[in-house]
Short mmCIF file of C-alpha atoms in Angstrom, two decimals:
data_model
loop_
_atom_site.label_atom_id
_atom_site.label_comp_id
_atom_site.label_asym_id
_atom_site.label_seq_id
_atom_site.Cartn_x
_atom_site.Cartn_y
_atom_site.Cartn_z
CA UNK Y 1 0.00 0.00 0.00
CA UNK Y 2 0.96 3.57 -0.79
CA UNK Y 3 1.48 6.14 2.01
CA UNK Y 4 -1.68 8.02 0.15
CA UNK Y 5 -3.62 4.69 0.05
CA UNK Y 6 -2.88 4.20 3.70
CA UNK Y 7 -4.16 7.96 4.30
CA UNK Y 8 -7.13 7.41 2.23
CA UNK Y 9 -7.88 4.00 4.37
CA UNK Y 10 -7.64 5.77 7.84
CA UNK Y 11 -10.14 8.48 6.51
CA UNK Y 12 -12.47 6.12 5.04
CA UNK Y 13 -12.35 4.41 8.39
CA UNK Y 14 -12.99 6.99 10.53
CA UNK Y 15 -15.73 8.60 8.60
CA UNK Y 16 -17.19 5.29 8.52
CA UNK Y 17 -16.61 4.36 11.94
CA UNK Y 18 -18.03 7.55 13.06
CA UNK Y 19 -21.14 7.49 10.84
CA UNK Y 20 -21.76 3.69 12.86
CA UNK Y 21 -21.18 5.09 16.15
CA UNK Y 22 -23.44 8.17 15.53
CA UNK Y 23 -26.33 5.64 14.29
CA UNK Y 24 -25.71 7.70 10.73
CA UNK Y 25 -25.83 4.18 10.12
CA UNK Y 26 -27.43 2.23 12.37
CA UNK Y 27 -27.59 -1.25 13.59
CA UNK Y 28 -28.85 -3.86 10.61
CA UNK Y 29 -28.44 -1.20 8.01
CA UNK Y 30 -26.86 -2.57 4.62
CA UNK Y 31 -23.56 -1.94 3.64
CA UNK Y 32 -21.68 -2.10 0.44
CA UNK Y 33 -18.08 -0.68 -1.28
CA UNK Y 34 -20.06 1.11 -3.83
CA UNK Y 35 -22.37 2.93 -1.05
CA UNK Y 36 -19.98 3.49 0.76
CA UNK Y 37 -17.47 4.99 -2.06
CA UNK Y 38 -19.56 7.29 -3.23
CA UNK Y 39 -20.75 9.06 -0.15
CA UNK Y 40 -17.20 9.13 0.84
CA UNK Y 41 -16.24 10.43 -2.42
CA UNK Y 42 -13.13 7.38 -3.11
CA UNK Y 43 -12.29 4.92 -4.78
CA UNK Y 44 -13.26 0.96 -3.71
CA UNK Y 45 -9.80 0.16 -2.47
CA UNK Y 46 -9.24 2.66 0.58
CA UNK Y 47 -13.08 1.85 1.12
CA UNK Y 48 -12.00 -2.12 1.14
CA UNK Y 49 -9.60 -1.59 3.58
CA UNK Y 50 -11.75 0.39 5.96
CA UNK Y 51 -14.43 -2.47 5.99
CA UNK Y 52 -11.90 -5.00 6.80
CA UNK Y 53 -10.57 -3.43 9.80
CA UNK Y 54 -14.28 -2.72 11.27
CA UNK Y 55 -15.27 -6.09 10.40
CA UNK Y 56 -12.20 -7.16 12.47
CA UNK Y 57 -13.09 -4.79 15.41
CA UNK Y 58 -16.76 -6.57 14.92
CA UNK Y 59 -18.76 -3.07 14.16
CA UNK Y 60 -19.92 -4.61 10.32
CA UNK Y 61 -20.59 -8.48 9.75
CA UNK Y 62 -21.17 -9.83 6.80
CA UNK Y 63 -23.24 -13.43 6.25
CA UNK Y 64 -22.63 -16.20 4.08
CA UNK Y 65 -23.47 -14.14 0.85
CA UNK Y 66 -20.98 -11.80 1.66
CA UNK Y 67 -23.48 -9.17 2.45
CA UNK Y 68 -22.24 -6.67 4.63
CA UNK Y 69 -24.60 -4.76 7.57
CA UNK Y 70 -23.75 -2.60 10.67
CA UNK Y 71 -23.59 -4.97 13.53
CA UNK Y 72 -27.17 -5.22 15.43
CA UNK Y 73 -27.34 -4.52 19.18
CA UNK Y 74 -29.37 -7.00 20.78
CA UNK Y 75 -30.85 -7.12 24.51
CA UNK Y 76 -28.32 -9.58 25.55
CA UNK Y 77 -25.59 -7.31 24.13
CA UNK Y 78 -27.25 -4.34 26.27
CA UNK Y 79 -27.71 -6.49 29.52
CA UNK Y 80 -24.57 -7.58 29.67
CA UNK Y 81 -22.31 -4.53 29.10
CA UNK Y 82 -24.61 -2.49 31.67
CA UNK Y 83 -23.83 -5.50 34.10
CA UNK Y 84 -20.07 -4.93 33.38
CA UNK Y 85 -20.65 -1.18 33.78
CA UNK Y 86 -22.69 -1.62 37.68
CA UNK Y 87 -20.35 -4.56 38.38
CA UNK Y 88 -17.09 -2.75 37.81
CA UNK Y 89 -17.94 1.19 38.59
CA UNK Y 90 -19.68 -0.01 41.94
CA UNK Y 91 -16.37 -1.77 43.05
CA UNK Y 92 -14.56 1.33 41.91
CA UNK Y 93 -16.76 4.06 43.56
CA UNK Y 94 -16.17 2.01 46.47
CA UNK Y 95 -12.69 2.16 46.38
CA UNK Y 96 -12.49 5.88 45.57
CA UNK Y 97 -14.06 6.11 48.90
CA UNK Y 98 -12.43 3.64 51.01
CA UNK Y 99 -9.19 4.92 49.61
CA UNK Y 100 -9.77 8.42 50.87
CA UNK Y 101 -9.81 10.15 47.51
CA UNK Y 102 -13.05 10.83 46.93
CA UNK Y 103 -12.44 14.45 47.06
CA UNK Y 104 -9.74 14.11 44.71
CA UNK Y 105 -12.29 12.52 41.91
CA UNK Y 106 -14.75 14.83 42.49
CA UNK Y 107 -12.85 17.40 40.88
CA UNK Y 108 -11.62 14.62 38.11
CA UNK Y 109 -14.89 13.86 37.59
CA UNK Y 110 -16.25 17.27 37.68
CA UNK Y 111 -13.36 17.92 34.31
CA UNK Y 112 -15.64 15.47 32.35
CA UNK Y 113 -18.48 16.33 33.45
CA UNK Y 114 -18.16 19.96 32.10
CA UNK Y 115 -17.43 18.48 28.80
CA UNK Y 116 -20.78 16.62 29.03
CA UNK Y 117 -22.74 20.16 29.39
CA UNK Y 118 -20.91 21.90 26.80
CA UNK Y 119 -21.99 18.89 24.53
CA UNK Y 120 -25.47 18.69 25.42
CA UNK Y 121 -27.32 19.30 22.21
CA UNK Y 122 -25.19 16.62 20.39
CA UNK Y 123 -26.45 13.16 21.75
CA UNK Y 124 -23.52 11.31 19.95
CA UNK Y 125 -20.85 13.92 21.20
CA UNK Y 126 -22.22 13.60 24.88
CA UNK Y 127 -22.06 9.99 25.14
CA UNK Y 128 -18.06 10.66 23.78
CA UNK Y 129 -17.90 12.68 26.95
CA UNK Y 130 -19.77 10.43 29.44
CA UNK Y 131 -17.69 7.58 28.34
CA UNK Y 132 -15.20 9.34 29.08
CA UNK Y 133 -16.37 10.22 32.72
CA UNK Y 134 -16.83 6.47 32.99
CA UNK Y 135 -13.61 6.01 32.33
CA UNK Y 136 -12.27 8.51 34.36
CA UNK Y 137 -14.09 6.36 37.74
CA UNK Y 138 -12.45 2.97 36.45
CA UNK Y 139 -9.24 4.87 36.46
CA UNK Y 140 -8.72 4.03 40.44
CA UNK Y 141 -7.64 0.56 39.61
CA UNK Y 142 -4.79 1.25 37.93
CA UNK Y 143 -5.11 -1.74 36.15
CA UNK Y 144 -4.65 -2.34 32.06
CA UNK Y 145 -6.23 -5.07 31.72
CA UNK Y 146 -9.72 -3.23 33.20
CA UNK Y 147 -9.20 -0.59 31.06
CA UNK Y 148 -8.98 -2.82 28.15
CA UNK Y 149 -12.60 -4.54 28.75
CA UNK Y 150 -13.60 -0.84 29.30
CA UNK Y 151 -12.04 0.26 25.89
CA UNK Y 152 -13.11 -3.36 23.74
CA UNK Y 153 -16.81 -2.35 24.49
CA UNK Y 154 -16.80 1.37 24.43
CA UNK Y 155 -18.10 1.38 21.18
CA UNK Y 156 -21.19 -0.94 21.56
CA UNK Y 157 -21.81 1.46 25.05
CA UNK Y 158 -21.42 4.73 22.65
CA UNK Y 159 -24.59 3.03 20.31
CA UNK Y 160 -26.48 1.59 23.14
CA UNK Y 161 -26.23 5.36 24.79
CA UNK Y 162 -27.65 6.79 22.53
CA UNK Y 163 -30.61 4.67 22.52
CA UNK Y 164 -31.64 5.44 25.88
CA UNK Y 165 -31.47 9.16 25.04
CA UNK Y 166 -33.84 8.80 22.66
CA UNK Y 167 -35.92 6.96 24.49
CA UNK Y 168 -36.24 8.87 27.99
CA UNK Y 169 -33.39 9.33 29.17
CA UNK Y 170 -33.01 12.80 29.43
CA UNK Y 171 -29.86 15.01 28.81
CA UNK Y 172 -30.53 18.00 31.15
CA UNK Y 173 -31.48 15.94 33.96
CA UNK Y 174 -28.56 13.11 33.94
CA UNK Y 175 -26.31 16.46 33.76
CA UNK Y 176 -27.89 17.87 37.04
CA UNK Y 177 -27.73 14.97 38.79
CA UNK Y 178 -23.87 14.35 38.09
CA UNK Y 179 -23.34 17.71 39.27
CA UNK Y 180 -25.73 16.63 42.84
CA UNK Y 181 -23.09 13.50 42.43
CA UNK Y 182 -20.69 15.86 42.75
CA UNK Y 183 -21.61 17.69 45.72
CA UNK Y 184 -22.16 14.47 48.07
CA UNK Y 185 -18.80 12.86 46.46
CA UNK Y 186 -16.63 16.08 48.51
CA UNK Y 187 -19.36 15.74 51.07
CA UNK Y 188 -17.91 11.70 51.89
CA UNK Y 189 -21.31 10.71 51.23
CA UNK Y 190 -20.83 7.86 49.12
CA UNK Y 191 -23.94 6.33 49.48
CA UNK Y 192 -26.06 9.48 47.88
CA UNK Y 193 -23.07 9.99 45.25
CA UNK Y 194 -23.48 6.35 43.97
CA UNK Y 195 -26.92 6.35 44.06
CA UNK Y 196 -27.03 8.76 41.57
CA UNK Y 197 -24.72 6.83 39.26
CA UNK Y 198 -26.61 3.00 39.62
CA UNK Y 199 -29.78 5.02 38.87
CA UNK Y 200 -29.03 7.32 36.16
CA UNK Y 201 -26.46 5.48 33.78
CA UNK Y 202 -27.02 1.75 35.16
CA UNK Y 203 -30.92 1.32 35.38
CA UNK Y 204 -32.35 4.34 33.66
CA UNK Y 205 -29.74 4.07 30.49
CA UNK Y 206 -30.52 0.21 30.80
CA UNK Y 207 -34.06 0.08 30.65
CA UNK Y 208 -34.41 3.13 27.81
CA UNK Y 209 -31.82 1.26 25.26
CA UNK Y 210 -33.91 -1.96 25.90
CA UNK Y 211 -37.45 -0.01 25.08
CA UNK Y 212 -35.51 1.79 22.50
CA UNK Y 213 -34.56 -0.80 20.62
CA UNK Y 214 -37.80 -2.63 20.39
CA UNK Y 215 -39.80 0.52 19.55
CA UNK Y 216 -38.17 2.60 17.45
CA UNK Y 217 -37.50 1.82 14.01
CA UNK Y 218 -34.26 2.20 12.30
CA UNK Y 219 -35.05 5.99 10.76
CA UNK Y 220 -35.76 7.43 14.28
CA UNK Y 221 -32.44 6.41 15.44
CA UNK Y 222 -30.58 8.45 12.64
#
């Protein structure tokens, strides 16, 4: 491959990438080289090479026929990364606490959290920046190999977040109530500080990607 081919590739991934994670294209929705060349405005080959690496990161499939579609997000997919998300974020809010440095993440938290107001009118640009914040809690372990189960799904979360936006889960509010989060996190309190978290991006987010994604048809999620 040329260095320009290899340029070429990278942008046709990203672009593509992007338009997947911002349900431009959304779950189920066919796929092919030539669609996908001439939105893009390439040729097939850098277009080729995109599709191979997001079929290897497992974001388009493609079936016996060699049809190609956006991955689908089922309920088992959203069940179980939420139960990763409660099962991992609860032992690390606990250990923010226990470790005395709760204060300490308030204010890291508070950094992302800022982000996620100034990006409130952009669903897919918010859930960028409340990834982020999730990130930002796991980050007491220390540990890479955490981080890598956090960064091997954060795609599939992205999607599935913006699901339970647009079905009742509410922007403003989640916003207000990380900044309550906040307040009781310097306070010690971290009983009221994770409350807010298991209720607003465990059980709410949950339970409006699952109603989401059987009511909505694929042309509301665009």
């Amino acid at each position: 491959m040329t260095e320009k081919t290899v340029s070429l590739a990278t942008q046709a991934y990203d672009k593509i990438k992007e338009n997947i994670l911002n349900l431009t294209y959304p779950p189920g929705m066919p796929l092919t080289e030539a669609m996908l060349a001439a939105e893009l405005g390439m040729s097939r080959s850098p277009i080729r090479s995109a599709i191979q690496m997001l079929q290897t990161e497992g974001l388009i499939v493609s079936d016996y026929y060699k049809s190609m579609t956006v991955r689908e997000i089922t309920d088992k997919d959203i069940k179980e990364l939420y139960q990763i998300r409660e099962l991992l974020e609860g032992a690390a809010f606990r250990l923010i606490f226990a470790s005395g440095r709760s204060e300490e993440y308030s204010y890291r938290l508070e950094e992302k959290i800022v982000r996620m107001f100034a990006t409130a009118e952009n669903t897919y640009e918010w859930e960028i920046a409340d990834t982020a914040m999730h990130m930002e809690i796991i980050s007491i372990f220390e540990n890479e190999r955490i981080n890598k189960i956090y960064e091997n799904n954060l795609c599939e979360l992205i999607r599935i977040g913006q699901y339970s936006v647009r079905n009742g889960m509410l922007i403003s509010k989640t916003n207000e109530n990380l900044k309550k989060m906040i307040e009781y996190m310097r306070k010690g309190d971290v009983k009221q500080s994770f409350a807010i978290l298991k209720a607003d991006h465990f059980e709410i987010g949950r339970d409006s990607a699952l109603k989401a994604k059987r009511y909505l048809p694929p042309s509301k999620l665009r």
